[in-house]
Amino acid sequence: MFQMFKDWFWLERFWLPPTIKWSDLEDHDGLVFVKPSHLYMTIPYAFGLIIIRHFFEKFIASPLAKTIGIKEEIRKKITPNTVLEHFFKHSTRKPSQTDIYGLAKKCNLTERQVERWFRSRRNQDRPCRMKKFQEACWRFTFYLMITIAGIAFLYDKPWVYDLWEVWNGYPRQPLLPSQYWYYILEMSFYWSLLFSLGSDIKRKDFLAHVIHHLAAVSLMSFSWCANYIRSGTLVMILHDVADIWLESAKMFSYAGWKQTCNTLFFIFSIIFFISRLIIFPFWILYCTLILPLQYLEPFFSCIFLNLQLMVLQVLNLYWGYFILKMLKRCIFTKNIQDVRSDDEDEYEEEEVEEEEEEKEEATKGKETDSLKNSLGANRHLIPNGQHGC
């Protein structure tokens, strides 16, 4: 049964142009061609990247964060309360005023104490700046290194400057060592991001990130098996070059360097719109949709490749919408805030409210103590027999 499915899955008419056989892509005369079995190595490499990331965040990202002013946050411990905890987990994180009144009666607390407990409990789940900085720093470092490697691999390749060369000789295009490592490392990185989604900070576009990572892995795997390596390397370099600036902007945002963050974000926006909304649709998609018709008859894998690229372009438009919203906010408020993180903003607002409440109570306590001390000091001025008034 499995062998029948395998034979059907790898039918040449699904993957290759008409008249081309798998035997045409076997290694010969020192030329190496892509093989699906090469992709097996991306999984162990992905776990290797996760291990490297752990040590990178601990020994490089954390000290760097402290150097630029990000401190470890000490969360205030909350008083355990099984009734409130059960309501928090199984009902709602933000109880209504009616719920607060009922919970206060049930727990023999004041309504203000219940409100403060829920606010503190929500802040327990708030992602700290240190963790956000570590994640951004890791992604920045990888994107920077893989972009430099990509430029080094591609700068002398003819298909970078002449898109017709992407299809010249297809699919009998041998695999270069630089292409192998560029593809394998990039794919391993996206696998590692998928594997760590459960532990990474969740944002509003969590689902979009899952779709993006799956689409990236699927697209790279498919383009590898069908030997669309040349167009694949162009897609990867175009998408990596903008991400460097985004992650660096995030790093400085978490450090509170607003002016630097704004500058880097503007650079990112320009590169994003040029690379993903101009070059990608009008050059790369033109290369994969129109140019093959000059060489080959339409076939399944080419159609499927373009469907995946169009899904990727829809995601680019989706993120372009968020970028425009952030630019609008920056222009009118002079402050860039990630519109995907409104829930994090609420956490920070609540923490500020909690700190203000604590300061207010501390001030009241000091005033009360001062009043008591004042009365005690002036007690001798009160005539005898009038202390009880």
Coordinates of C-alpha atoms in Angstrom, one line a residue:
M1 CA 0.0 0.0 0.0
F2 CA 2.7 2.4 1.0
Q3 CA 4.8 1.5 -2.0
M4 CA 1.8 2.2 -4.3
F5 CA 1.3 5.6 -2.7
K6 CA 5.0 6.4 -3.0
D7 CA 5.0 5.4 -6.7
W8 CA 1.9 7.5 -7.4
F9 CA 3.3 10.5 -5.4
W10 CA 6.6 10.6 -7.4
L11 CA 5.0 10.2 -10.8
E12 CA 7.1 12.2 -13.2
R13 CA 4.0 14.0 -14.7
F14 CA 3.5 15.6 -11.3
W15 CA 7.0 16.9 -10.9
L16 CA 8.8 17.2 -14.2
P17 CA 8.0 18.7 -17.7
P18 CA 6.7 16.3 -20.4
T19 CA 9.4 13.9 -21.9
I20 CA 11.7 14.4 -18.8
K21 CA 12.4 11.3 -16.6
W22 CA 13.8 11.0 -13.1
S23 CA 16.7 9.1 -14.7
D24 CA 17.7 12.4 -16.5
L25 CA 18.5 13.9 -13.1
E26 CA 20.8 11.2 -11.9
D27 CA 24.4 12.2 -11.0
H28 CA 26.8 11.8 -13.9
D29 CA 30.2 13.1 -15.0
G30 CA 30.8 14.8 -11.7
L31 CA 27.5 16.7 -11.8
V32 CA 25.3 16.5 -8.8
F33 CA 21.5 17.0 -9.0
V34 CA 18.9 17.6 -6.3
K35 CA 17.4 14.6 -4.5
P36 CA 14.4 14.6 -2.1
S37 CA 16.5 12.6 0.4
H38 CA 18.7 15.7 0.9
L39 CA 15.8 17.3 2.8
Y40 CA 16.0 14.7 5.6
M41 CA 19.0 16.6 7.0
T42 CA 16.9 19.7 7.6
I43 CA 15.2 18.2 10.7
P44 CA 18.4 17.4 12.7
Y45 CA 19.8 20.7 11.5
A46 CA 16.7 22.4 12.8
F47 CA 17.2 20.9 16.3
G48 CA 20.8 21.9 16.1
L49 CA 19.7 25.5 15.4
I50 CA 17.4 25.4 18.4
I51 CA 20.3 24.3 20.6
I52 CA 22.5 27.0 19.2
R53 CA 19.7 29.5 19.7
H54 CA 19.5 28.5 23.4
F55 CA 23.1 29.3 24.0
F56 CA 23.1 32.4 21.8
E57 CA 20.2 33.9 23.8
K58 CA 21.8 33.0 27.1
F59 CA 25.4 34.1 26.5
I60 CA 25.1 36.7 23.7
A61 CA 21.6 38.2 23.6
S62 CA 21.1 38.5 27.3
P63 CA 24.4 40.3 28.0
L64 CA 23.8 42.6 25.0
A65 CA 20.3 43.4 26.3
K66 CA 21.7 44.4 29.7
T67 CA 24.4 46.5 28.0
I68 CA 21.8 48.6 26.2
G69 CA 19.6 49.1 29.2
I70 CA 17.1 46.2 29.3
K71 CA 16.8 44.7 32.8
E72 CA 15.4 41.5 34.1
E73 CA 11.9 42.1 35.2
I74 CA 11.0 40.9 38.7
R75 CA 7.3 40.0 38.8
K76 CA 5.3 40.8 41.9
K77 CA 4.0 37.5 43.4
I78 CA 0.3 37.3 43.9
T79 CA -1.5 35.8 46.8
P80 CA -2.8 32.3 45.8
N81 CA -6.5 32.1 45.6
T82 CA -8.1 28.9 44.2
V83 CA -11.5 30.5 43.6
L84 CA -10.1 33.5 41.6
E85 CA -7.6 31.3 39.8
H86 CA -10.3 28.9 38.7
F87 CA -12.4 31.8 37.4
F88 CA -9.4 33.3 35.6
K89 CA -8.6 30.0 33.8
H90 CA -12.0 28.7 33.0
S91 CA -14.2 31.8 32.7
T92 CA -12.5 35.1 31.7
R93 CA -9.3 37.0 32.3
K94 CA -11.2 40.2 32.6
P95 CA -14.3 39.8 34.9
S96 CA -17.2 42.3 34.6
Q97 CA -18.1 44.5 37.6
T98 CA -20.9 42.0 38.4
D99 CA -18.4 39.2 38.5
I100 CA -16.1 41.2 40.7
Y101 CA -18.8 41.9 43.1
G102 CA -19.8 38.2 43.4
L103 CA -16.2 37.0 43.7
A104 CA -15.5 39.6 46.4
K105 CA -18.4 38.3 48.4
K106 CA -17.4 34.7 47.8
C107 CA -13.7 35.3 48.8
N108 CA -14.4 37.7 51.6
L109 CA -12.4 40.4 49.9
T110 CA -13.1 44.0 48.8
E111 CA -13.9 44.6 45.1
R112 CA -10.7 46.6 44.8
Q113 CA -8.6 43.7 46.1
V114 CA -10.3 41.4 43.5
E115 CA -9.6 43.9 40.7
R116 CA -6.0 44.1 41.8
W117 CA -5.6 40.3 41.9
F118 CA -6.9 39.9 38.4
R119 CA -4.7 42.7 37.1
S120 CA -1.6 41.2 38.8
R121 CA -2.5 37.7 37.5
R122 CA -2.8 39.0 33.9
N123 CA 0.6 40.7 34.3
Q124 CA 2.1 37.3 35.3
D125 CA 1.5 36.1 31.7
R126 CA 2.9 39.3 30.1
P127 CA 6.0 38.5 28.1
C128 CA 9.0 40.3 29.4
R129 CA 11.2 42.7 27.3
M130 CA 14.2 40.5 27.9
K131 CA 12.6 37.5 26.2
K132 CA 11.3 39.6 23.3
F133 CA 14.7 41.1 22.8
Q134 CA 16.3 37.6 22.8
E135 CA 14.0 36.3 20.1
A136 CA 14.5 39.4 17.9
C137 CA 18.2 39.3 18.4
W138 CA 18.4 35.6 17.3
R139 CA 16.3 36.2 14.2
F140 CA 18.3 39.4 13.4
T141 CA 21.6 37.5 13.6
F142 CA 20.4 34.6 11.5
Y143 CA 18.8 36.8 8.8
L144 CA 22.0 38.9 8.7
M145 CA 24.3 35.9 8.3
I146 CA 22.1 34.1 5.8
T147 CA 21.7 37.3 3.7
I148 CA 25.4 37.9 3.6
A149 CA 25.9 34.2 2.6
G150 CA 23.1 34.5 0.0
I151 CA 24.8 37.6 -1.6
A152 CA 28.1 35.8 -1.6
F153 CA 26.5 32.7 -3.2
L154 CA 24.5 34.6 -5.8
Y155 CA 26.5 37.7 -6.9
D156 CA 28.3 35.9 -9.7
K157 CA 25.3 33.8 -10.9
P158 CA 23.9 34.7 -14.4
W159 CA 20.3 34.2 -13.4
V160 CA 20.5 37.0 -10.9
Y161 CA 21.0 39.5 -13.7
D162 CA 19.1 37.7 -16.5
L163 CA 15.9 36.0 -15.5
W164 CA 15.9 34.0 -18.7
E165 CA 18.8 32.1 -17.3
V166 CA 16.5 30.8 -14.5
W167 CA 14.9 28.4 -17.1
N168 CA 17.9 27.8 -19.4
G169 CA 18.5 24.1 -19.4
Y170 CA 15.7 23.3 -16.9
P171 CA 15.3 20.8 -15.3
R172 CA 18.8 19.5 -16.2
Q173 CA 20.5 22.1 -13.9
P174 CA 23.2 20.7 -11.6
L175 CA 23.2 21.5 -7.9
L176 CA 26.0 23.7 -6.7
P177 CA 27.4 23.3 -3.1
S178 CA 26.5 26.9 -2.3
Q179 CA 22.9 26.3 -3.4
Y180 CA 22.8 23.2 -1.2
W181 CA 23.9 24.9 1.9
Y182 CA 21.8 28.1 1.3
Y183 CA 18.7 26.0 0.9
I184 CA 19.3 23.5 3.7
L185 CA 20.2 26.2 6.3
E186 CA 17.2 28.4 5.3
M187 CA 14.8 25.5 5.5
S188 CA 16.2 24.2 8.8
F189 CA 15.8 27.7 10.2
Y190 CA 12.0 27.8 9.3
W191 CA 11.6 24.3 10.8
S192 CA 13.2 25.5 14.0
L193 CA 10.8 28.4 14.1
L194 CA 7.9 26.0 13.7
F195 CA 9.2 23.8 16.5
S196 CA 9.6 26.7 18.9
L197 CA 6.3 28.4 18.2
G198 CA 4.9 26.9 21.4
S199 CA 7.5 28.6 23.6
D200 CA 7.9 31.8 21.6
I201 CA 5.8 34.9 22.4
K202 CA 2.4 34.7 20.8
R203 CA 1.1 37.7 19.0
K204 CA -2.1 38.6 17.2
D205 CA -0.8 37.3 13.9
F206 CA 0.2 34.0 15.4
L207 CA -1.9 32.1 12.8
A208 CA -0.3 34.1 10.0
H209 CA 3.1 33.2 11.3
V210 CA 2.2 29.5 11.3
I211 CA 0.9 29.7 7.7
H212 CA 3.9 31.7 6.7
H213 CA 6.4 29.1 8.1
L214 CA 4.5 26.2 6.7
A215 CA 4.2 27.9 3.3
A216 CA 7.9 28.7 3.4
V217 CA 8.9 25.1 4.2
S218 CA 6.4 23.7 1.7
L219 CA 7.6 26.1 -1.0
M220 CA 11.3 25.3 -0.4
S221 CA 10.7 21.6 -0.2
F222 CA 8.7 21.5 -3.4
S223 CA 11.0 23.8 -5.3
W224 CA 13.9 21.6 -4.2
C225 CA 12.3 18.3 -5.4
A226 CA 11.3 19.8 -8.7
N227 CA 14.7 21.5 -9.1
Y228 CA 13.4 25.1 -9.1
I229 CA 16.6 26.0 -7.2
R230 CA 17.5 29.1 -9.2
S231 CA 14.1 30.8 -8.7
G232 CA 14.0 29.6 -5.1
T233 CA 17.3 31.3 -4.2
L234 CA 16.0 34.6 -5.7
V235 CA 12.8 34.3 -3.6
M236 CA 14.8 33.6 -0.4
I237 CA 17.2 36.5 -0.8
L238 CA 14.3 39.0 -1.5
H239 CA 12.5 38.0 1.7
D240 CA 15.5 37.8 4.0
V241 CA 16.9 41.2 3.1
A242 CA 14.0 43.2 4.7
D243 CA 13.7 41.0 7.8
I244 CA 17.2 42.2 9.0
W245 CA 15.9 45.7 9.5
L246 CA 12.6 44.7 11.1
E247 CA 14.3 42.6 13.8
S248 CA 16.9 45.3 14.5
A249 CA 14.1 47.9 14.8
K250 CA 12.4 45.5 17.3
M251 CA 15.6 45.2 19.3
F252 CA 16.0 48.9 19.8
S253 CA 12.3 49.3 20.5
Y254 CA 12.5 46.9 23.4
A255 CA 15.6 48.8 24.6
G256 CA 13.6 52.1 24.5
W257 CA 15.8 53.7 21.8
K258 CA 12.8 55.2 20.0
Q259 CA 14.6 57.4 17.5
T260 CA 16.9 54.5 16.4
C261 CA 13.9 52.2 16.2
N262 CA 11.9 54.7 14.1
T263 CA 14.8 55.1 11.7
L264 CA 15.4 51.4 11.3
F265 CA 11.7 50.8 10.8
F266 CA 11.5 53.4 8.0
I267 CA 14.4 51.7 6.3
F268 CA 12.7 48.3 6.7
S269 CA 9.4 49.7 5.3
I270 CA 11.2 51.0 2.2
I271 CA 13.0 47.8 1.6
F272 CA 9.9 45.7 2.3
F273 CA 7.7 47.6 -0.2
I274 CA 10.5 47.5 -2.9
S275 CA 11.5 43.9 -2.5
R276 CA 8.2 42.2 -1.7
L277 CA 5.5 44.4 -3.3
I278 CA 7.4 45.5 -6.4
I279 CA 10.3 43.2 -7.3
F280 CA 8.7 40.0 -6.1
P281 CA 5.4 40.3 -8.0
F282 CA 6.6 42.2 -11.1
W283 CA 9.9 40.3 -11.6
I284 CA 9.9 37.0 -9.7
L285 CA 6.3 36.1 -10.4
Y286 CA 6.7 37.2 -14.0
C287 CA 9.8 34.9 -14.2
T288 CA 7.8 31.9 -12.8
L289 CA 4.5 32.6 -14.5
I290 CA 5.3 34.0 -18.0
L291 CA 8.9 33.0 -18.9
P292 CA 8.4 29.2 -18.6
L293 CA 5.8 29.4 -21.4
Q294 CA 8.6 30.4 -23.7
Y295 CA 10.5 27.2 -22.9
L296 CA 7.9 24.6 -21.8
E297 CA 4.3 23.6 -22.0
P298 CA 2.4 24.2 -18.8
F299 CA 2.7 21.3 -16.4
F300 CA 1.5 20.5 -12.8
S301 CA 4.6 21.3 -10.7
C302 CA 5.0 24.7 -12.4
I303 CA 1.4 25.6 -11.8
F304 CA 1.6 24.4 -8.2
L305 CA 4.8 26.4 -7.6
N306 CA 3.1 29.6 -8.7
L307 CA 0.1 28.9 -6.5
Q308 CA 2.4 28.7 -3.5
L309 CA 4.2 31.9 -4.6
M310 CA 0.9 33.7 -4.8
V311 CA -0.1 32.5 -1.3
L312 CA 3.3 34.0 -0.2
Q313 CA 2.4 37.3 -2.0
V314 CA -1.0 37.4 -0.2
L315 CA 0.9 37.2 3.1
N316 CA 3.2 40.0 2.0
L317 CA 0.1 42.1 1.3
Y318 CA -1.3 41.2 4.7
W319 CA 1.9 42.3 6.5
G320 CA 2.1 45.4 4.2
Y321 CA -1.2 46.4 5.6
F322 CA 0.1 46.2 9.2
I323 CA 3.3 48.2 8.2
L324 CA 1.1 51.0 6.8
K325 CA -0.8 51.1 10.0
M326 CA 2.4 51.4 12.0
L327 CA 3.7 54.1 9.7
K328 CA 0.5 56.0 10.1
R329 CA 0.8 55.7 13.9
C330 CA 4.4 56.9 13.7
I331 CA 3.6 59.9 11.6
F332 CA 0.8 61.1 13.8
T333 CA 2.1 60.1 17.2
K334 CA 5.8 60.0 16.6
N335 CA 5.9 56.6 18.1
I336 CA 6.0 53.2 16.4
Q337 CA 4.0 50.5 18.2
D338 CA 3.6 47.0 16.8
V339 CA -0.2 46.9 16.0
R340 CA -0.1 43.2 16.3
S341 CA 0.6 43.5 20.1
D342 CA -2.4 45.4 21.4
D343 CA -2.8 42.8 24.1
E344 CA 0.8 43.4 25.3
D345 CA 0.0 47.2 25.4
E346 CA -2.9 46.4 27.7
Y347 CA -0.6 44.4 30.0
E348 CA 1.8 47.4 30.2
E349 CA -1.1 49.8 30.9
E350 CA -2.3 47.5 33.7
E351 CA 1.1 47.3 35.2
V352 CA 1.4 51.1 35.2
E353 CA -2.0 51.3 36.9
E354 CA -0.9 48.7 39.5
E355 CA 2.3 50.7 40.2
E356 CA 0.3 53.9 40.6
E357 CA -2.1 52.2 43.0
E358 CA 0.9 51.0 45.0
K359 CA 2.4 54.4 45.1
E360 CA -0.9 56.0 46.1
E361 CA -1.3 53.5 48.9
A362 CA 2.3 54.0 50.0
T363 CA 1.7 57.8 50.0
K364 CA -1.5 57.4 52.1
G365 CA 0.4 55.1 54.5
K366 CA 3.1 57.7 54.9
E367 CA 0.6 60.5 55.5
T368 CA -1.2 58.4 58.1
D369 CA 2.0 57.6 59.9
S370 CA 3.1 61.2 59.7
L371 CA -0.3 62.3 61.2
K372 CA 0.0 59.8 64.0
N373 CA 3.5 60.9 64.8
S374 CA 2.4 64.5 64.8
L375 CA -0.4 63.8 67.2
G376 CA 1.9 61.8 69.5
A377 CA 4.5 64.6 69.5
N378 CA 1.9 67.3 70.4
R379 CA -0.1 65.2 72.9
H380 CA 1.3 67.3 75.8
L381 CA -0.3 70.4 74.3
I382 CA -3.8 69.0 74.8
P383 CA -5.3 70.0 78.2
N384 CA -5.9 67.2 80.8
G385 CA -9.3 65.6 80.6
Q386 CA -9.7 66.4 76.9
H387 CA -7.8 63.4 75.4
G388 CA -11.0 61.4 74.9
C389 CA -12.7 64.1 72.9

